[in-house]
């Protein structure tokens, strides 16, 4: 649904267009992606219409929960879920071919500890994720919105940092990575000023890529283009 079809009333007679961190691309589904969605959505798909989640009900056990926003084609998310079977993973993506690719990979890997939403992560956080419930939040290579006039669309903003903090357990970590230096600096600035977080970097800036994060497609491309990659890890302390 476009923003214009779904105006947000601010007060009577005044409608604001909500600023979103993505533009919905109507990419075509491959046959394989369509099949993977049909076959796996019943067991792995989550819907905002079902409201607040009870993780132990969703996964049938109690385990630390990791949430990833904007998993793209889901390759690294599936790898991580397979590599950490003691944790449960929830991925959120708005790009339908990405949902299909992720479910196809998850099926091939035979993993049972992954669920996905096809929806705006900002709304999923607010409507479906209990407060203080997440062990880790992952945001890898978010859309950088290069032009200054688009910077307001970047998902990492002071207000969003507090929405994430609300959902992390105390001691939970928000892990970000980007290959766009200006966005890395923006993330560091926002997070250094955000209340209730501690930077896990000894030098109070970036951390080396932790072993649990595989190289993503975007990152491999970044390496080929000679870009750097910046990882940031901030722990919820209050
Ligand atoms: C540049 S891609 C990176 C994908 C992947 N993380 C990787 O590293 O390969 C950013 C992704 O975030 C998704 N995205 C952006 N804003 C989002 C939001 N508010 N909710 C869910 N997904 C979002 C986009 O659809 C896109 O697939």
Tab-separated table of C-alpha atoms and ligand atoms in Angstrom:
chain	number	residue	atom	x	y	z
A	1	UNK	CA	0.000	0.000	0.000
A	2	UNK	CA	1.471	3.417	-0.879
A	3	UNK	CA	1.775	6.225	1.677
A	4	UNK	CA	-0.906	8.146	-0.168
A	5	UNK	CA	-3.341	5.279	0.136
A	6	UNK	CA	-2.501	5.032	3.802
A	7	UNK	CA	-2.298	8.609	5.112
A	8	UNK	CA	-1.431	9.065	8.768
A	9	UNK	CA	-3.811	11.508	10.458
A	10	UNK	CA	-1.932	13.969	12.661
A	11	UNK	CA	-4.988	15.949	13.641
A	12	UNK	CA	-8.376	16.388	12.081
A	13	UNK	CA	-8.089	17.395	8.435
A	14	UNK	CA	-4.286	17.204	8.347
A	15	UNK	CA	-2.562	14.206	6.836
A	16	UNK	CA	1.173	13.628	6.905
A	17	UNK	CA	3.068	11.321	4.599
A	18	UNK	CA	5.094	8.998	6.728
A	19	UNK	CA	8.822	8.957	5.939
A	20	UNK	CA	9.917	5.403	5.260
A	21	UNK	CA	13.394	3.883	5.034
A	22	UNK	CA	12.553	1.982	1.831
A	23	UNK	CA	10.909	2.308	-1.541
A	24	UNK	CA	8.924	-0.793	-2.361
A	25	UNK	CA	10.393	-2.310	-5.522
A	26	UNK	CA	7.987	-4.600	-7.269
A	27	UNK	CA	10.623	-7.073	-8.379
A	28	UNK	CA	9.328	-10.226	-10.057
A	29	UNK	CA	9.273	-13.418	-8.058
A	30	UNK	CA	11.108	-16.327	-9.629
A	31	UNK	CA	9.206	-19.599	-9.781
A	32	UNK	CA	11.463	-20.991	-7.081
A	33	UNK	CA	10.793	-18.033	-4.776
A	34	UNK	CA	7.036	-18.286	-5.306
A	35	UNK	CA	7.125	-22.013	-4.568
A	36	UNK	CA	9.249	-21.456	-1.449
A	37	UNK	CA	6.749	-18.899	-0.132
A	38	UNK	CA	3.793	-21.164	-0.786
A	39	UNK	CA	5.471	-24.163	0.826
A	40	UNK	CA	7.045	-22.459	3.836
A	41	UNK	CA	4.888	-19.475	4.722
A	42	UNK	CA	2.529	-21.534	6.892
A	43	UNK	CA	5.393	-22.672	9.136
A	44	UNK	CA	7.794	-19.706	8.893
A	45	UNK	CA	5.716	-16.629	8.041
A	46	UNK	CA	4.562	-14.145	10.668
A	47	UNK	CA	1.927	-11.445	10.209
A	48	UNK	CA	1.499	-8.127	11.988
A	49	UNK	CA	-2.229	-8.821	12.043
A	50	UNK	CA	-1.607	-11.381	14.792
A	51	UNK	CA	-0.294	-8.666	17.103
A	52	UNK	CA	2.228	-9.045	19.912
A	53	UNK	CA	4.292	-12.240	19.736
A	54	UNK	CA	4.861	-14.785	22.461
A	55	UNK	CA	8.298	-16.102	21.432
A	56	UNK	CA	8.010	-19.365	23.366
A	57	UNK	CA	4.782	-20.089	21.511
A	58	UNK	CA	6.223	-19.101	18.114
A	59	UNK	CA	9.354	-21.254	18.464
A	60	UNK	CA	8.052	-23.890	20.862
A	61	UNK	CA	10.897	-23.277	23.301
A	62	UNK	CA	12.633	-20.585	25.329
A	63	UNK	CA	15.844	-19.350	23.718
A	64	UNK	CA	17.568	-15.999	23.092
A	65	UNK	CA	15.912	-14.201	20.180
A	66	UNK	CA	17.826	-12.322	17.462
A	67	UNK	CA	15.959	-9.917	15.178
A	68	UNK	CA	17.274	-8.774	11.787
A	69	UNK	CA	15.900	-5.794	9.898
A	70	UNK	CA	16.190	-5.686	6.100
A	71	UNK	CA	17.766	-9.102	5.469
A	72	UNK	CA	17.767	-8.621	1.675
A	73	UNK	CA	17.886	-12.092	0.077
A	74	UNK	CA	18.421	-13.635	3.518
A	75	UNK	CA	21.563	-15.589	2.734
A	76	UNK	CA	23.553	-14.405	5.738
A	77	UNK	CA	20.513	-14.606	8.027
A	78	UNK	CA	19.996	-18.277	7.142
A	79	UNK	CA	23.720	-18.952	7.610
A	80	UNK	CA	23.609	-17.334	11.043
A	81	UNK	CA	20.487	-19.215	12.104
A	82	UNK	CA	22.106	-22.488	11.005
A	83	UNK	CA	25.346	-21.633	12.815
A	84	UNK	CA	23.584	-20.679	16.079
A	85	UNK	CA	20.926	-23.376	16.627
A	86	UNK	CA	20.688	-22.418	20.312
A	87	UNK	CA	19.145	-19.066	19.308
A	88	UNK	CA	15.896	-18.203	17.540
A	89	UNK	CA	15.883	-15.713	14.653
A	90	UNK	CA	13.255	-13.354	13.276
A	91	UNK	CA	13.902	-11.607	9.969
A	92	UNK	CA	11.999	-8.623	8.601
A	93	UNK	CA	12.036	-7.570	4.943
A	94	UNK	CA	9.677	-5.655	2.660
A	95	UNK	CA	11.085	-7.008	-0.626
A	96	UNK	CA	9.019	-10.066	-1.593
A	97	UNK	CA	11.648	-11.776	-3.787
A	98	UNK	CA	13.957	-11.524	-0.755
A	99	UNK	CA	11.334	-13.267	1.384
A	100	UNK	CA	11.091	-16.038	-1.225
A	101	UNK	CA	14.874	-16.427	-1.533
A	102	UNK	CA	15.261	-16.539	2.246
A	103	UNK	CA	12.557	-19.176	2.682
A	104	UNK	CA	14.071	-21.283	-0.120
A	105	UNK	CA	17.504	-21.165	1.578
A	106	UNK	CA	15.989	-21.877	5.003
A	107	UNK	CA	14.142	-24.889	3.606
A	108	UNK	CA	17.302	-26.191	1.919
A	109	UNK	CA	19.260	-25.726	5.174
A	110	UNK	CA	16.523	-27.515	7.106
A	111	UNK	CA	16.523	-24.928	9.894
A	112	UNK	CA	13.632	-24.633	12.334
A	113	UNK	CA	14.780	-21.543	14.290
A	114	UNK	CA	13.809	-18.828	11.784
A	115	UNK	CA	10.607	-16.879	11.209
A	116	UNK	CA	10.029	-13.941	8.833
A	117	UNK	CA	7.787	-10.909	8.458
A	118	UNK	CA	7.059	-9.265	5.100
A	119	UNK	CA	6.426	-5.806	6.466
A	120	UNK	CA	7.947	-2.461	7.515
A	121	UNK	CA	10.247	-3.211	10.453
A	122	UNK	CA	9.289	0.001	12.249
A	123	UNK	CA	5.702	-1.230	12.476
A	124	UNK	CA	6.702	-4.795	13.334
A	125	UNK	CA	8.799	-3.537	16.244
A	126	UNK	CA	5.951	-1.451	17.616
A	127	UNK	CA	3.157	-3.968	17.127
A	128	UNK	CA	4.697	-7.436	17.464
A	129	UNK	CA	7.905	-7.423	19.510
A	130	UNK	CA	7.581	-7.444	23.311
A	131	UNK	CA	9.611	-4.877	25.273
A	132	UNK	CA	13.008	-5.984	26.667
A	133	UNK	CA	12.791	-9.287	24.787
A	134	UNK	CA	15.680	-9.331	22.273
A	135	UNK	CA	19.197	-10.657	22.795
A	136	UNK	CA	20.428	-9.029	19.598
A	137	UNK	CA	19.193	-6.706	16.882
A	138	UNK	CA	20.928	-6.794	13.500
A	139	UNK	CA	20.953	-4.118	10.825
A	140	UNK	CA	23.349	-4.962	8.027
A	141	UNK	CA	24.008	-2.643	5.106
A	142	UNK	CA	20.791	-0.623	5.429
A	143	UNK	CA	19.866	1.540	2.447
A	144	UNK	CA	22.367	4.421	2.759
A	145	UNK	CA	20.249	7.139	1.137
A	146	UNK	CA	23.290	8.900	-0.281
A	147	UNK	CA	21.838	12.318	-1.043
A	148	UNK	CA	21.656	14.820	1.822
A	149	UNK	CA	18.015	15.588	1.106
A	150	UNK	CA	17.244	11.876	1.633
A	151	UNK	CA	19.184	11.465	4.885
A	152	UNK	CA	15.931	11.722	6.824
A	153	UNK	CA	14.998	8.339	5.307
A	154	UNK	CA	17.945	6.594	6.951
A	155	UNK	CA	16.538	4.150	9.447
A	156	UNK	CA	19.146	4.946	12.107
A	157	UNK	CA	17.848	8.079	13.797
A	158	UNK	CA	17.722	9.150	17.479
A	159	UNK	CA	14.050	8.228	17.780
A	160	UNK	CA	14.561	4.813	16.172
A	161	UNK	CA	17.531	4.124	18.486
A	162	UNK	CA	15.154	4.463	21.427
A	163	UNK	CA	12.535	2.225	19.799
A	164	UNK	CA	15.208	-0.439	19.419
A	165	UNK	CA	16.436	0.043	23.007
A	166	UNK	CA	12.903	-0.541	24.258
A	167	UNK	CA	12.870	-3.967	22.564
A	168	UNK	CA	16.381	-5.109	23.561
A	169	UNK	CA	16.814	-6.901	26.864
A	170	UNK	CA	19.257	-5.222	29.251
A	171	UNK	CA	22.631	-6.527	28.048
A	172	UNK	CA	21.205	-7.044	24.549
A	173	UNK	CA	23.242	-5.683	21.649
A	174	UNK	CA	22.355	-3.684	18.562
A	175	UNK	CA	24.799	-4.656	15.815
A	176	UNK	CA	25.027	-2.470	12.718
A	177	UNK	CA	27.254	-2.682	9.662
A	178	UNK	CA	27.598	-0.451	6.627
A	179	UNK	CA	29.977	0.025	3.718
A	180	UNK	CA	29.078	3.682	3.353
A	181	UNK	CA	31.464	5.796	5.440
A	182	UNK	CA	29.142	8.762	5.784
A	183	UNK	CA	26.377	6.484	7.110
A	184	UNK	CA	28.856	4.840	9.531
A	185	UNK	CA	29.702	8.297	10.888
A	186	UNK	CA	26.004	9.104	11.145
A	187	UNK	CA	25.343	5.831	13.022
A	188	UNK	CA	28.217	6.531	15.400
A	189	UNK	CA	27.005	10.062	16.056
A	190	UNK	CA	23.403	8.999	16.697
A	191	UNK	CA	24.363	6.027	18.884
A	192	UNK	CA	27.049	7.868	20.888
A	193	UNK	CA	24.425	10.387	21.924
A	194	UNK	CA	21.639	7.851	22.493
A	195	UNK	CA	20.615	7.365	26.107
A	196	UNK	CA	20.895	3.908	27.661
A	197	UNK	CA	23.552	2.404	25.388
A	198	UNK	CA	27.240	1.565	25.818
A	199	UNK	CA	29.558	1.367	22.827
A	200	UNK	CA	31.306	-2.034	22.855
A	201	UNK	CA	34.252	-0.573	20.944
A	202	UNK	CA	37.318	-0.007	23.168
A	203	UNK	CA	38.147	3.034	21.041
A	204	UNK	CA	34.547	4.273	21.281
A	205	UNK	CA	33.956	3.985	17.569
A	206	UNK	CA	33.912	0.823	15.418
A	207	UNK	CA	34.495	-2.874	16.198
A	208	UNK	CA	36.070	-5.586	14.026
A	209	UNK	CA	33.503	-7.779	12.226
A	210	UNK	CA	32.428	-10.356	14.815
A	211	UNK	CA	32.802	-13.998	13.750
A	212	UNK	CA	29.051	-14.553	13.916
A	213	UNK	CA	28.394	-12.122	11.048
A	214	UNK	CA	29.061	-13.716	7.639
A	215	UNK	CA	30.051	-11.556	4.704
A	216	UNK	CA	26.901	-10.386	2.931
A	217	UNK	CA	26.381	-9.947	-0.787
A	218	UNK	CA	26.477	-6.173	-0.426
A	219	UNK	CA	29.671	-6.376	1.577
A	220	UNK	CA	31.414	-8.596	-0.968
A	221	UNK	CA	30.479	-6.074	-3.593
A	222	UNK	CA	31.816	-3.309	-1.352
A	223	UNK	CA	35.128	-5.138	-1.023
A	224	UNK	CA	35.389	-5.475	-4.790
A	225	UNK	CA	34.808	-1.752	-5.168
A	226	UNK	CA	37.512	-1.103	-2.603
A	227	UNK	CA	35.117	0.231	0.050
A	228	UNK	CA	35.667	-0.188	3.732
A	229	UNK	CA	33.127	-1.800	6.068
A	230	UNK	CA	32.260	-0.462	9.495
A	231	UNK	CA	30.690	-2.545	12.272
A	232	UNK	CA	29.126	-0.904	15.320
A	233	UNK	CA	27.929	-2.728	18.436
A	234	UNK	CA	26.006	-0.956	21.166
A	235	UNK	CA	24.782	-2.696	24.322
A	236	UNK	CA	21.615	-1.733	26.113
A	237	UNK	CA	22.717	-0.813	29.648
A	238	UNK	CA	19.599	0.918	30.985
B	1	LIG	C1	20.820	-2.430	0.957
B	1	LIG	S1	19.775	-3.776	1.358
B	1	LIG	C2	20.809	-4.842	2.364
B	1	LIG	C3	20.307	-6.244	2.470
B	1	LIG	C4	21.102	-7.213	3.360
B	1	LIG	N1	21.048	-6.816	4.750
B	1	LIG	C5	22.524	-7.383	2.897
B	1	LIG	O1	23.429	-6.934	3.595
B	1	LIG	O2	22.725	-7.962	1.824
B	1	LIG	C6	18.654	-3.076	2.537
B	1	LIG	C7	17.378	-3.874	2.695
B	1	LIG	O3	16.611	-3.339	3.760
B	1	LIG	C8	15.229	-3.435	3.421
B	1	LIG	N2	14.515	-2.441	4.252
B	1	LIG	C9	14.712	-1.093	4.279
B	1	LIG	N3	13.904	-0.518	5.173
B	1	LIG	C10	13.183	-1.501	5.741
B	1	LIG	C11	12.153	-1.528	6.716
B	1	LIG	N4	11.728	-0.388	7.308
B	1	LIG	N5	11.615	-2.708	7.060
B	1	LIG	C12	12.040	-3.848	6.463
B	1	LIG	N6	12.992	-3.916	5.521
B	1	LIG	C13	13.559	-2.738	5.163
B	1	LIG	C14	15.209	-3.180	1.938
B	1	LIG	O4	14.060	-3.740	1.317
B	1	LIG	C15	16.492	-3.861	1.466
B	1	LIG	O5	16.266	-5.184	1.059
